[in-house]
Coordinates of C-alpha atoms and ligand atoms in Angstrom, one line a residue:
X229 CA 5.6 -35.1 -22.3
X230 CA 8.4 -33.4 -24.3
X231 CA 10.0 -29.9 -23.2
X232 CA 9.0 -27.2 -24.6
X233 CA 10.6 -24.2 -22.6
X234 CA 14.3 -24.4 -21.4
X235 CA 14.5 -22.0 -18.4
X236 CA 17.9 -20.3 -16.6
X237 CA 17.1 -18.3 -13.7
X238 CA 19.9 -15.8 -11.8
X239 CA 18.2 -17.0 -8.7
X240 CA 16.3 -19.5 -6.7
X241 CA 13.6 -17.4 -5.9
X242 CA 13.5 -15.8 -8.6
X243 CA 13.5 -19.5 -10.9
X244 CA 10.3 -20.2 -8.4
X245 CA 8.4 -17.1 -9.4
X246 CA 8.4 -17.8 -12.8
X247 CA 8.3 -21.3 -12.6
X248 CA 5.1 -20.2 -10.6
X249 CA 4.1 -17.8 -13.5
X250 CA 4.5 -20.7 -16.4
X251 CA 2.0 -23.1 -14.1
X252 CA -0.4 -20.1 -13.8
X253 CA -0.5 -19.6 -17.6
X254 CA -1.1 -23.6 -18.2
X255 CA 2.3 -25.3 -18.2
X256 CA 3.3 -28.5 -16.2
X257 CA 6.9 -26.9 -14.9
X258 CA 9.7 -28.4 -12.6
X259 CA 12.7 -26.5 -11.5
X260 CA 16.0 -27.4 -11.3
X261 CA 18.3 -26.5 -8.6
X262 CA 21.5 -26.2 -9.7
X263 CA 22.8 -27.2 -13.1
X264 CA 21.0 -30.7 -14.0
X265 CA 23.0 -33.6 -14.2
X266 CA 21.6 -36.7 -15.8
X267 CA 18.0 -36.6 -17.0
X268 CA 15.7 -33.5 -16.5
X269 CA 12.3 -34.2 -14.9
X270 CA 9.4 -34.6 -17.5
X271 CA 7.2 -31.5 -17.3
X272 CA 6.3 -28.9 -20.3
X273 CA 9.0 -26.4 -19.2
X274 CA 11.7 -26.5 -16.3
X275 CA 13.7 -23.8 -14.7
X276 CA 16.9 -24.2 -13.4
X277 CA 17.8 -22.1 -10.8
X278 CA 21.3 -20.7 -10.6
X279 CA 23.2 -18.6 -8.5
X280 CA 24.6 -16.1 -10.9
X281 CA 23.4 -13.1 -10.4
X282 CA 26.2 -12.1 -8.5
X283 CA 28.7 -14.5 -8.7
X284 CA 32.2 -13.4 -11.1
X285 CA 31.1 -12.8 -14.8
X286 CA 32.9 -16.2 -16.1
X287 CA 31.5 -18.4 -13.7
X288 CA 27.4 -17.0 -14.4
X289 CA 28.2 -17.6 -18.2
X290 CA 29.6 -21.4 -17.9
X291 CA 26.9 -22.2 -15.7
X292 CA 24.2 -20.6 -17.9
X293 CA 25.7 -22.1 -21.1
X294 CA 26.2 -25.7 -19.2
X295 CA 21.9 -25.4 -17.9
X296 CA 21.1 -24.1 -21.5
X297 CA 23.2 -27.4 -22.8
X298 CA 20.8 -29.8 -20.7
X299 CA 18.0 -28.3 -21.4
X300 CA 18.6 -28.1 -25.2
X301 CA 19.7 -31.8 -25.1
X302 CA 16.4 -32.9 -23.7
X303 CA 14.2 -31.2 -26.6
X304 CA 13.6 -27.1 -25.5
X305 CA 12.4 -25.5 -28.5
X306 CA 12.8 -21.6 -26.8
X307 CA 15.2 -21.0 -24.2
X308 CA 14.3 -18.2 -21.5
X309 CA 17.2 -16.3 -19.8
X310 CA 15.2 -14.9 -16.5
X311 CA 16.7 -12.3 -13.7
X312 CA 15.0 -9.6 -11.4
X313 CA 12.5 -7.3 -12.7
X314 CA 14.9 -4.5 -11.2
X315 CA 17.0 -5.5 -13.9
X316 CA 19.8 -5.7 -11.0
X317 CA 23.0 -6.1 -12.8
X318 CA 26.6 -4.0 -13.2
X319 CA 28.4 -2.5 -15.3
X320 CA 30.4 -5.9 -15.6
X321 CA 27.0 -8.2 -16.0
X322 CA 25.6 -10.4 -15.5
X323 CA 22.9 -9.7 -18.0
X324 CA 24.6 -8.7 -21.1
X325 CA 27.3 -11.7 -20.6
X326 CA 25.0 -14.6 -19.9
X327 CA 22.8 -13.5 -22.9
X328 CA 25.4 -12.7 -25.3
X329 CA 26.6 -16.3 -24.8
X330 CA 23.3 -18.1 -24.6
X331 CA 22.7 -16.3 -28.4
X332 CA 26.4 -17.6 -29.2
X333 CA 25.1 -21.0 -28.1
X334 CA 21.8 -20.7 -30.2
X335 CA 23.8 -19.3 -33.2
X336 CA 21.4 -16.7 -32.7
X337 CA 21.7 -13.2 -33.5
X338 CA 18.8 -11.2 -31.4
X339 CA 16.9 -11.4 -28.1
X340 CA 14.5 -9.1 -26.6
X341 CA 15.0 -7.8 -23.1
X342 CA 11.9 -6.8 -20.8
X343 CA 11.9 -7.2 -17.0
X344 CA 8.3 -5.4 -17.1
X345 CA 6.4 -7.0 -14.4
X346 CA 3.3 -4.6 -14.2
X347 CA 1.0 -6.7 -11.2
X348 CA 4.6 -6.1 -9.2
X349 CA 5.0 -2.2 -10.0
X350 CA 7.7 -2.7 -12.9
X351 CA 6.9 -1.0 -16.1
X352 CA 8.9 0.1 -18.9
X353 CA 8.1 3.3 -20.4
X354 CA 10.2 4.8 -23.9
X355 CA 13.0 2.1 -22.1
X356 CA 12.9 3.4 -18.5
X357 CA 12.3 1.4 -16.0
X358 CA 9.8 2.2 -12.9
X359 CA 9.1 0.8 -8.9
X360 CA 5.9 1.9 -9.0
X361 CA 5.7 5.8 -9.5
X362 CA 9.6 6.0 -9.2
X363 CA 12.3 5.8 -11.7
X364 CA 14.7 2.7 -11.0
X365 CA 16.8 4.7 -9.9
X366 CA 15.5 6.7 -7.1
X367 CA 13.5 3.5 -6.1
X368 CA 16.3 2.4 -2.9
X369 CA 17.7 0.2 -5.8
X370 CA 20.4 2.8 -6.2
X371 CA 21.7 1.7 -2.6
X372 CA 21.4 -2.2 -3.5
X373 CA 24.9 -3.1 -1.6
X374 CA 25.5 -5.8 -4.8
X375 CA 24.0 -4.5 -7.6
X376 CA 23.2 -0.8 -7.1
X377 CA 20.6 0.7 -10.3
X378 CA 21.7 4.0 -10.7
X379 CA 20.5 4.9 -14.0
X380 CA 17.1 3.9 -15.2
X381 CA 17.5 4.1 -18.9
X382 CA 17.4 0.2 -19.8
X383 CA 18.8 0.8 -23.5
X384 CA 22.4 2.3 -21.3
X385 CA 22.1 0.0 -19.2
X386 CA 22.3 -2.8 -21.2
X387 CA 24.5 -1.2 -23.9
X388 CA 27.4 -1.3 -20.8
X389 CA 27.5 -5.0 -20.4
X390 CA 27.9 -6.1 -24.0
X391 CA 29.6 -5.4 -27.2
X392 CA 26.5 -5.9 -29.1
X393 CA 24.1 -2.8 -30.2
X394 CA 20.7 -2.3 -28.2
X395 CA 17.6 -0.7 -29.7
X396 CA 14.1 -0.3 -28.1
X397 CA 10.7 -1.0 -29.2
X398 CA 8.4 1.9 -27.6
X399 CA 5.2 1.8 -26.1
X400 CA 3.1 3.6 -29.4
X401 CA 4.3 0.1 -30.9
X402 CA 3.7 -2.2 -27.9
X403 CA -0.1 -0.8 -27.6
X404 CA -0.9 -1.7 -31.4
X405 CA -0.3 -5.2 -30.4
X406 CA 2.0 -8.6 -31.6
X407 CA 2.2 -7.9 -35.4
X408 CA 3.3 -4.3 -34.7
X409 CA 5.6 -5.3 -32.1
X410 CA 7.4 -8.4 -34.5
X411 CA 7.7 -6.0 -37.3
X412 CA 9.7 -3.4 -35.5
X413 CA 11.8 -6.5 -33.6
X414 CA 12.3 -7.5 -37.0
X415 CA 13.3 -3.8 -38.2
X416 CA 15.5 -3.9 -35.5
X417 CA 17.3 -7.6 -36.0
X418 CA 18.1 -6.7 -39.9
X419 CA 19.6 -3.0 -38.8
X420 CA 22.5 -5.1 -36.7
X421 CA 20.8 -4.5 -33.4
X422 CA 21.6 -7.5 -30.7
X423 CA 18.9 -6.5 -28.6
X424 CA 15.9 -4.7 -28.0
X425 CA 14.7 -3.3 -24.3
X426 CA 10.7 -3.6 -24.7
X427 CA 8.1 -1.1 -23.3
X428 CA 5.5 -2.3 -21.3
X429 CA 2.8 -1.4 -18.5
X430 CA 0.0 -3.9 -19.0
X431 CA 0.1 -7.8 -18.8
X432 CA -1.9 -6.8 -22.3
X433 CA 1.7 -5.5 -23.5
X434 CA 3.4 -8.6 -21.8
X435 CA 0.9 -11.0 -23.8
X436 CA 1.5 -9.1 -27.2
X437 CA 5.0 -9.2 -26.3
X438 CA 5.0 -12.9 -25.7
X439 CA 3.0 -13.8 -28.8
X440 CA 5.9 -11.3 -31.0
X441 CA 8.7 -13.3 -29.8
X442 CA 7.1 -16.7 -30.4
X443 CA 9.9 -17.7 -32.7
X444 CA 12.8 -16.6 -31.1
X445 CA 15.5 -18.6 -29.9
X446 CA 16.2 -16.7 -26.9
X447 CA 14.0 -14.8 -24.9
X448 CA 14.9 -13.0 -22.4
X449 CA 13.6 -10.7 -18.8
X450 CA 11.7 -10.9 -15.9
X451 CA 9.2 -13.8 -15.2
X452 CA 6.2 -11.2 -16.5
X453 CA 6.7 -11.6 -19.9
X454 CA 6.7 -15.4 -19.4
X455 CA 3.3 -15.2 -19.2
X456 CA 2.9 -14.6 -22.5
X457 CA 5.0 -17.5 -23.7
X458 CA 2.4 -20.6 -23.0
X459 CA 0.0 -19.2 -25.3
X460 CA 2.3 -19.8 -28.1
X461 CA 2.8 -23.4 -27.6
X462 CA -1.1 -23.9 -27.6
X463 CA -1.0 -22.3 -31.0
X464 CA 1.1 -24.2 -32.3
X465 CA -0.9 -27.4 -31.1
X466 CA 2.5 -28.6 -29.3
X467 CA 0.8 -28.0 -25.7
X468 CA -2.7 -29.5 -24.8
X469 CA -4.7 -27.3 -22.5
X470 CA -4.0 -28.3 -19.1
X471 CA -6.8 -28.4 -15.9
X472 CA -3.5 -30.3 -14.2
X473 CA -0.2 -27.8 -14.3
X474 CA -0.6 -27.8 -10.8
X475 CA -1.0 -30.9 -10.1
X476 CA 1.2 -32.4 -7.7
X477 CA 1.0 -35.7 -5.7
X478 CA -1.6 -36.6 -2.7
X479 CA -0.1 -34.5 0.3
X480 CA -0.2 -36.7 3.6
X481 CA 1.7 -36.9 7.2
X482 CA 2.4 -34.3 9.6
X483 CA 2.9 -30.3 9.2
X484 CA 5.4 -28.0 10.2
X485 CA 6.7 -24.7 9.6
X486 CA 10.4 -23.8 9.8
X487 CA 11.2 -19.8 10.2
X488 CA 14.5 -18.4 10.0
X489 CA 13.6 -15.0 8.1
X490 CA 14.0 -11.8 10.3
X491 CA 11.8 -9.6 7.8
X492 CA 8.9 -7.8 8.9
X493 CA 6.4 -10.1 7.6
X494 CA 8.1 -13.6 8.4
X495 CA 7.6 -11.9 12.2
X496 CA 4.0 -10.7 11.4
X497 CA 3.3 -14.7 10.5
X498 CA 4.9 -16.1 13.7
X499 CA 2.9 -13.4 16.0
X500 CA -0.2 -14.6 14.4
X501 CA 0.5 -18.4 14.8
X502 CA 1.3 -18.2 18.4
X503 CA -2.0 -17.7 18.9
X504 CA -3.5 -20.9 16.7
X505 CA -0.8 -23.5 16.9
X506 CA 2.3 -24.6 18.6
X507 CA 5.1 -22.3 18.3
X508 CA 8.6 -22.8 19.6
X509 CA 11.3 -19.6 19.5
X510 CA 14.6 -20.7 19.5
X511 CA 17.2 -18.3 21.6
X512 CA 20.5 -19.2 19.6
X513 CA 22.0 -16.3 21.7
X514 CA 21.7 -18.5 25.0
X515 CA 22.5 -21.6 23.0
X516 CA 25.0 -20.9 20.3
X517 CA 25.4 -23.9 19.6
X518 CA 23.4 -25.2 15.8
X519 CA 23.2 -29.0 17.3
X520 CA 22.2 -28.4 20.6
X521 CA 19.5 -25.8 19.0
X522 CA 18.0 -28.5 16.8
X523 CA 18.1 -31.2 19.6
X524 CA 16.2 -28.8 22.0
X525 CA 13.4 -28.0 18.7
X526 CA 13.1 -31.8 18.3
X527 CA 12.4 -32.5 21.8
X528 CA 10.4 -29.5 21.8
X529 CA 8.3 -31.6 18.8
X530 CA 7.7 -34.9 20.6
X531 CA 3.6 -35.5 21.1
X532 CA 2.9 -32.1 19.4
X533 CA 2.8 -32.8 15.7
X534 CA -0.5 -33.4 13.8
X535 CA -1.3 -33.9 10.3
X536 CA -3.9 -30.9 10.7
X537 CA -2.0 -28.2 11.8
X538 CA 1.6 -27.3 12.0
X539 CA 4.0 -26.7 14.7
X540 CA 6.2 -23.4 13.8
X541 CA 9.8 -23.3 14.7
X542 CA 11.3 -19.7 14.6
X543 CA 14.8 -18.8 15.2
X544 CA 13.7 -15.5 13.7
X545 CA 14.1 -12.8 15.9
X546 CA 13.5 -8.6 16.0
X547 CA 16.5 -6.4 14.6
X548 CA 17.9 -5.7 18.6
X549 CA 18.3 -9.9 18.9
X550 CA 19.3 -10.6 16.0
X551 CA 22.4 -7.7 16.1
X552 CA 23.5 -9.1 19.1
X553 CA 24.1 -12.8 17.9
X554 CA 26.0 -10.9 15.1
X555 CA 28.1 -8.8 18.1
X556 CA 28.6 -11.8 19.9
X557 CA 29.6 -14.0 16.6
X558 CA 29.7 -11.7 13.8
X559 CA 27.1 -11.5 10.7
X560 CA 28.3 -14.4 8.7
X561 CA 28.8 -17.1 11.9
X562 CA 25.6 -15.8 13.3
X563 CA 23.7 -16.3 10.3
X564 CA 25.3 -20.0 9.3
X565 CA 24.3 -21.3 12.8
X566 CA 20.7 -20.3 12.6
X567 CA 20.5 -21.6 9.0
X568 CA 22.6 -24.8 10.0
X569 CA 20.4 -25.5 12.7
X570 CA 17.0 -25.3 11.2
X571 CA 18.4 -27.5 8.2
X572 CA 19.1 -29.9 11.1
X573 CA 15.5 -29.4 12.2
X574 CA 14.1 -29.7 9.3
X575 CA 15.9 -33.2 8.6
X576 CA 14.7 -34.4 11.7
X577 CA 11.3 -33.8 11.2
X578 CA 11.5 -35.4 7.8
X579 CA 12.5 -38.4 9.8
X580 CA 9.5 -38.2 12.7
X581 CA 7.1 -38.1 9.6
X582 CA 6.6 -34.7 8.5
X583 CA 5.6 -34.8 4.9
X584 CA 4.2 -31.0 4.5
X585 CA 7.0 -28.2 5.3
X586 CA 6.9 -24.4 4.9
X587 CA 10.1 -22.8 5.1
X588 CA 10.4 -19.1 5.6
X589 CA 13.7 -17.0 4.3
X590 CA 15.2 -17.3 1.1
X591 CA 18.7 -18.4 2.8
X592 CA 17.5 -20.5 5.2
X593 CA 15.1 -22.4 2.3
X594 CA 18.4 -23.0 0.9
X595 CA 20.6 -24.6 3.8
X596 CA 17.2 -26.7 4.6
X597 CA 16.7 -28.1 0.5
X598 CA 20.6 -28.4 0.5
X599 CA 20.6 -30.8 3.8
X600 CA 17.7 -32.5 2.7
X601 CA 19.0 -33.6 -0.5
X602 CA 16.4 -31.7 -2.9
X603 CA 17.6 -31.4 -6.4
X604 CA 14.4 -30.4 -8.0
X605 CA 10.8 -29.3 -7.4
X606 CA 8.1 -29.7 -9.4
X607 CA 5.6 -26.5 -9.0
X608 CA 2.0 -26.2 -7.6
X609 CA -0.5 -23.9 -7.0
X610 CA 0.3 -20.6 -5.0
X611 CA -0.4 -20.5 -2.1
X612 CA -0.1 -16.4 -1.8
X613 CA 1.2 -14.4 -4.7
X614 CA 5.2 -15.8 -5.4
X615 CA 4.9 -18.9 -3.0
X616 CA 3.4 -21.7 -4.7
X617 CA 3.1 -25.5 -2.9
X618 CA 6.2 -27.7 -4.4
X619 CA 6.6 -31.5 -4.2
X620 CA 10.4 -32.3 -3.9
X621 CA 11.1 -35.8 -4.4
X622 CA 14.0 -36.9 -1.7
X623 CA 17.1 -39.3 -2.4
X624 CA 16.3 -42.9 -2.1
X625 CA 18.2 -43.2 0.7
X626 CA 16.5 -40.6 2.9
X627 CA 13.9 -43.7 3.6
X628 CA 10.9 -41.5 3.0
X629 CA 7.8 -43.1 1.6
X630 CA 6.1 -42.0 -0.4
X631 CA 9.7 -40.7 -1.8
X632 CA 8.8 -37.0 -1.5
X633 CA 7.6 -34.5 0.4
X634 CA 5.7 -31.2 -0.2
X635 CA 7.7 -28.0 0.0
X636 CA 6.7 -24.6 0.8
X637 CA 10.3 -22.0 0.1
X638 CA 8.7 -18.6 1.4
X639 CA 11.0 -15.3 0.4
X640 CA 11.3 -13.9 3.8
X641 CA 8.9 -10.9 3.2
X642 CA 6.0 -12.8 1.3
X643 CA 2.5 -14.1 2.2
X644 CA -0.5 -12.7 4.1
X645 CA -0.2 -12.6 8.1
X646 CA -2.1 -15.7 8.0
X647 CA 0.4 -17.7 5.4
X648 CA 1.6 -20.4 7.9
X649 CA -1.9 -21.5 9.1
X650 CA -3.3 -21.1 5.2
X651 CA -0.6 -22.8 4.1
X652 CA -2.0 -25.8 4.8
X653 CA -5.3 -25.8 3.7
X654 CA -4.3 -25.2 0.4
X655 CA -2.1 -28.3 -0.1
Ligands
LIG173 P1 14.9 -13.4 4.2 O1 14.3 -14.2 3.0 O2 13.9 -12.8 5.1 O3 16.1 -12.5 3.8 P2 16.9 -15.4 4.9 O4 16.7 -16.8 5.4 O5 17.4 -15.2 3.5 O6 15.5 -14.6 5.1 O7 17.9 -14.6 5.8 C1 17.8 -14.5 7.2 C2 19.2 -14.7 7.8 O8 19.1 -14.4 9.2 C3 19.6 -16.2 7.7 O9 21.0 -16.2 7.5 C4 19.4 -16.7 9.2 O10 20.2 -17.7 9.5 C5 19.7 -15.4 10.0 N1 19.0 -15.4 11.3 C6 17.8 -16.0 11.6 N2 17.5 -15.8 12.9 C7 18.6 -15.1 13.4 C8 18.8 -14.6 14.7 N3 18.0 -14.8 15.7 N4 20.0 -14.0 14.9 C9 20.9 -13.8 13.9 N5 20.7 -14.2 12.6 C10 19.5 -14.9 12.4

């Protein structure tokens, strides 16, 4: 199966969703966590998931060019360059940087930027960007504490993080469909623009959008207009239709779910498990201790796990408990011993067979795929919108057979109420 799309996410949860979006629209996809050494997993695209969205301007573009590299070594024939559909970026980058060296990498001169995700509440309209009925920047984005959006006009925006000029293709153009929309990227390319910031407030627009930029090197935005992006590769007979992107190996062996997300609906999930399955709360106040917490949740386990239904182990707690574990420890300590402890959880139940895990929390999904030796998933079906089923193969020398196990990463404020008892009927 060669690769056809070459993917570098800003973020891991970010890389899943459109990872997530490419398997929806009929591509096999695995992503990458961090940037690949040795051979890249066979699937029609992969993602690599980076943590650049934040992180100093030089460091984002050497590890953007370094993932674009692997990815062009194993045979991508379009690159995608994906961050938030909030655009969320400063004046510094990372947006215009990355991309301006991803085009210097392509010897490419032109890229289109749209972070439209329309089925999210993220439309462009004449290059403004909305949350739903609000301008971007009266949306709460304007207090982000990293990357506050105080100005919604996309074409400024961009125009502050590179030297390059940026034009915009406007929704009277978008709504005639791909030919309009290549001509006037093409107008745009021969005037000396570098970019072009792309109306759109359908998944219509995002598919005519998709088809217009079917020859570019570089695309760039949010994981909407990847789903206009498969389509192409049928077209050009280089990508069978597939009844098996999902597909991921037999699931078998025990269930669990491992919480360590504080957000409203992470504590919505737990309050509805309690009725339906084991659930253990962890007090890390009276324990502060991340070994002595894990020892007491794999105790806790003994007799009670079941291929059938899960056991859930929370350390997630309401805003009162949670502050004061932060008073007693401070934020950072207090957050690295809950996440430290359910990665020790979650390697010990990897070791008493547990073969199906959910985790909830986007930090905590990363301290549990870090201690368990995860380098790459390849992505299934969703379970709820943005949470798809992964199989994560495991190093050799975890001893796990088969040499895998199914992953659930939840973003803390995903899924339906019902998410961890769902969950697992779906895989
Ligand atoms: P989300 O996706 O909801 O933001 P994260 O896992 O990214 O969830 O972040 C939650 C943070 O809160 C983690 O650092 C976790 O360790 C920390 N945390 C979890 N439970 C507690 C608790 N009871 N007290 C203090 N911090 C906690």
């Amino acid at each position: 199966m060669p690769l056809l799309l070459g993917c570098v996410a800003d973020d891991f949860t970010g890389a899943t969703d459109l990872a997530s979006m490419l398997v929806k629209n009929g591509m096999s996809c695995v992503q990458v966590i961090g940037v690949p050494e040795g051979d890249l997993p066979e699937a029609d695209a992969v993602v690599v998931a980076l943590k650049s969205r934040t992180a100093p301007v030089t460091q984002a573009v050497a590890e953007s060019v370094a993932a674009a590299d692997a990815l062009l070594a194993a045979g991508a024939r379009q690159l995608f360059f994906k961050y938030c559909s909030t655009f969320d970026s400063t004046d510094q980058g990372n947006i215009g940087p990355v991309a301006d060296a991803l085009l210097k990498r392509l010897s490419a001169g032109f890229a289109i930027a749209c972070p439209a995700f329309p089925a999210n509440g993220r439309s462009i309209y004449q290059g403004h960007l909305f949350v739903g009925q609000r301008l971007l920047n009266e949306s709460g984005m304007e207090n982000h504490p990293l990357t506050p959006m105080r100005d919604p006009d996309l074409v400024r925006v961009l125009s502050r993080q590179t030297d390059g000029a940026v034009g915009l293709v406007s929704f009277p153009v978008v709504e005639q469909g791909a030919g309009a929309i290549r001509q006037a990227l093409t107008r745009l390319a021969e005037s000396g623009r570098r970019y072009a910031i792309v109306d759109a407030v359908t998944d219509a627009h995002l598919h005519a959008i998709g088809e217009a930029v079917a020859a570019h090197a570089l695309v760039t935005g949010g994981s909407g207009v990847a789903m206009g992006l498969p389509e192409n590769f049928r077209r050009a007979g280089l990508l069978p239709v597939r009844s098996d992107a999902a597909a991921l190996p037999q699931a078998e062996g025990l269930c669990a779910v491992v919480a360590g997300s504080c957000s409203r609906a992470t504590l919505g999930q737990i309050g509805f498990a309690r009725d339906q399955v084991p659930v253990l709360e962890l007090n890390a106040l009276a324990t502060p201790d991340a070994s002595a917490l894990a020892r007491q949740a794999l105790e806790w386990v003994e007799g009670r796990l079941d291929a059938a239904r899960p056991v859930v182990i929370a350390a997630s707690a309401p805003p009162e408990k949670v502050a004061a574990l932060q008073q007693k420890l401070g934020r950072e300590a207090a957050g690295a011993l809950v996440e430290q402890a359910l990665a020790e959880v979650a390697e010990g139940l990897v070791a008493r067979g547990v073969r199906r895990l959910v985790v909830a929390g986007g930090e905590t999904s990363g301290a549990v795929v870090t201690r368990l030796g995860v380098t790459s998933l390849r992505i299934g079906a969703e379970i709820d919108p943005g949470v798809p089923w992964t199989f994560a193969p495991l190093p050799r020398a975890s001893g796990v057979t088969p040499a895998g196990i199914h992953l659930a990463l939840k973003s803390g404020n995903f899924g339906a109420r019902d998410f961890f008892l769902k969950a697992f009927d779906h895989v």
